[in-house]
C-alpha positions as YAML, in Angstrom:
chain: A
units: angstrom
residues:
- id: 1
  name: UNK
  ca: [19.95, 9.91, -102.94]
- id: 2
  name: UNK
  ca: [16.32, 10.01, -103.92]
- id: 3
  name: UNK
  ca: [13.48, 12.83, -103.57]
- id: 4
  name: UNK
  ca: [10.70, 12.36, -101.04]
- id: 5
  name: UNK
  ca: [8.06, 11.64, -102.02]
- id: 6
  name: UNK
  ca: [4.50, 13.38, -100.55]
- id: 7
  name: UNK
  ca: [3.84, 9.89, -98.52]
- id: 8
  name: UNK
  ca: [7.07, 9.45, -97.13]
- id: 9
  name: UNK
  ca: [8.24, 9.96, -93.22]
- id: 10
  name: UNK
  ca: [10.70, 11.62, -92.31]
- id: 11
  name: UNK
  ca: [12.32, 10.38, -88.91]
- id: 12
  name: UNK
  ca: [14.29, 12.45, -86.56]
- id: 13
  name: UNK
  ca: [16.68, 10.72, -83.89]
- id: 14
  name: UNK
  ca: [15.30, 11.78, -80.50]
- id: 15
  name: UNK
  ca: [16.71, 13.97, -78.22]
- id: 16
  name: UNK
  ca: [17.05, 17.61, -77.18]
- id: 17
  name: UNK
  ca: [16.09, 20.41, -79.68]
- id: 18
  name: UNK
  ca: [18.76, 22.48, -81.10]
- id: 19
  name: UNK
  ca: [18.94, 25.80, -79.53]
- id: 20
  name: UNK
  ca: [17.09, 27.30, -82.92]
- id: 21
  name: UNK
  ca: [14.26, 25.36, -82.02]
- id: 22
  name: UNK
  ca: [13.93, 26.16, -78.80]
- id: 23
  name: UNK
  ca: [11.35, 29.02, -77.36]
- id: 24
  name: UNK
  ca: [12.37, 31.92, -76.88]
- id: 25
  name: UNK
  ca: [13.11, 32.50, -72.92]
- id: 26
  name: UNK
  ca: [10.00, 34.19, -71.44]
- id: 27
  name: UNK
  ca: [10.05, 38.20, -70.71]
- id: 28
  name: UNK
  ca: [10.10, 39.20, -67.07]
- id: 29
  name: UNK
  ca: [8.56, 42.07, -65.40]
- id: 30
  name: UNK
  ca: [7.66, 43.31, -62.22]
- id: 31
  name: UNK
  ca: [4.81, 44.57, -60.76]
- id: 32
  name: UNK
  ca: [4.02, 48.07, -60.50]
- id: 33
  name: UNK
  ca: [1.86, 47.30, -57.15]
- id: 34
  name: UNK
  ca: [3.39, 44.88, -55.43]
- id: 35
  name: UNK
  ca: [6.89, 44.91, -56.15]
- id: 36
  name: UNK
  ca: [7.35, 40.79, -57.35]
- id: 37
  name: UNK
  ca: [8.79, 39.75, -60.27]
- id: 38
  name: UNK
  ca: [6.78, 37.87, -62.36]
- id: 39
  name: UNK
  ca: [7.63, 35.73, -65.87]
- id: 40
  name: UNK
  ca: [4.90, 36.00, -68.77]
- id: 41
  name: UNK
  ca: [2.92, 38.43, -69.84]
- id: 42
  name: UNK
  ca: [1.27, 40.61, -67.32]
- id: 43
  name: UNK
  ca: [-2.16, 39.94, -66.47]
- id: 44
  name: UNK
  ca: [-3.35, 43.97, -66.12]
- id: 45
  name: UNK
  ca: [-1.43, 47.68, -66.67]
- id: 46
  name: UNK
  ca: [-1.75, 50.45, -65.07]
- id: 47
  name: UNK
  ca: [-2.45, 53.76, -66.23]
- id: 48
  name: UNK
  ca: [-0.59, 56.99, -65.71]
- id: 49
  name: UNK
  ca: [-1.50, 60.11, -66.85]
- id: 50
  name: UNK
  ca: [0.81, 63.42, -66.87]
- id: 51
  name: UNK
  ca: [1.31, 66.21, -68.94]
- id: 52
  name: UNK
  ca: [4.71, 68.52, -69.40]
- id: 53
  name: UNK
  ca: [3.65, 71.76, -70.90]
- id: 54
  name: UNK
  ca: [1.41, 70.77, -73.92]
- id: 55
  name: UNK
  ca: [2.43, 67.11, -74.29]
- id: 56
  name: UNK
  ca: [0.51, 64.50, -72.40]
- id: 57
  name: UNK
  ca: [2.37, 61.83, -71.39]
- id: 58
  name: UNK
  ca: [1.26, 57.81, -70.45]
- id: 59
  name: UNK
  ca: [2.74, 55.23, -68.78]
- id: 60
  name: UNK
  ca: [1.18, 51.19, -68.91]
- id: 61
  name: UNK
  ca: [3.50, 49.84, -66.13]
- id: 62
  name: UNK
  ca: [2.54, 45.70, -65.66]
- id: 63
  name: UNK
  ca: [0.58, 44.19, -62.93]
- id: 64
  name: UNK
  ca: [0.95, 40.47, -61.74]
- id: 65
  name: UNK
  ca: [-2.30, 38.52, -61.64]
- id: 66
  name: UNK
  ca: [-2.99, 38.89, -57.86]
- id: 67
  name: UNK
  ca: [-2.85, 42.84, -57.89]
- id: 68
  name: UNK
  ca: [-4.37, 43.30, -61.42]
- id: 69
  name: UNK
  ca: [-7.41, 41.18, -60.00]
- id: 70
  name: UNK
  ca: [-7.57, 43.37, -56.72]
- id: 71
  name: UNK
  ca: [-7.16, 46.31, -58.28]
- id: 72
  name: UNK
  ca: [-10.11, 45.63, -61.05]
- id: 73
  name: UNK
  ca: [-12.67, 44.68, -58.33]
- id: 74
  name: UNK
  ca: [-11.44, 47.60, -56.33]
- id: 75
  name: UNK
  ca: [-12.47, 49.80, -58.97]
- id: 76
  name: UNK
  ca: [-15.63, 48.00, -59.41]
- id: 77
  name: UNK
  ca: [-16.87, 47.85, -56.08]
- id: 78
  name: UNK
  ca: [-16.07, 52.24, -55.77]
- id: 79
  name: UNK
  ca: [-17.71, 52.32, -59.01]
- id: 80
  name: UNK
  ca: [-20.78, 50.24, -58.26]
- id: 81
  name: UNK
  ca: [-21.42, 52.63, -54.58]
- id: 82
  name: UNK
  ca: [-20.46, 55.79, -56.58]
- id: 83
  name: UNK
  ca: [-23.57, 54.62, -58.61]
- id: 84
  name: UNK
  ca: [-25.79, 54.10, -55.42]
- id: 85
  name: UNK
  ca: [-24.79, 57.22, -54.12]
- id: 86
  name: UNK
  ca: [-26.42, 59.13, -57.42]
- id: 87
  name: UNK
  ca: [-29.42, 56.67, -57.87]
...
């Protein structure tokens, strides 16, 4: 058997990967909004706030694309006539 050398190819039969090579499975979540379930990363979190005596406590839960989008202009559009409302 000889050592490769830094020009030579190295051929693989086709076929399916082996399992090592194979990604992992993707995470799945569901939404904090809307209730679906959702593969991927989420596209937004929430944020919840609470405190238990001096501790403050926070919570991210995930947000599919559709309610993460909805939600942001949401909060845009409130902020943007919150903004008229003091001009």
């Amino acid at each position: 058997m000889r050592s490769q050398q830094p020009n030579d190819v190295c051929v693989m039969p086709a076929g399916r990967l082996s399992d090592e090579d194979e990604a992992p499975p993707a995470r799945k979540f569901t939404c904090d909004h809307c209730g679906r379930e959702f593969e991927g990363e989420p596209q937004g979190a929430g944020l919840l706030l609470w405190t238990r005596g001096e501790e403050v406590r926070f919570e991210e839960p995930p947000l599919c694309e559709k309610c993460a989008s909805s939600i942001t202009i949401g909060a845009l559009m409130k902020w943007d006539v919150e903004d008229e409302e003091e001009g």
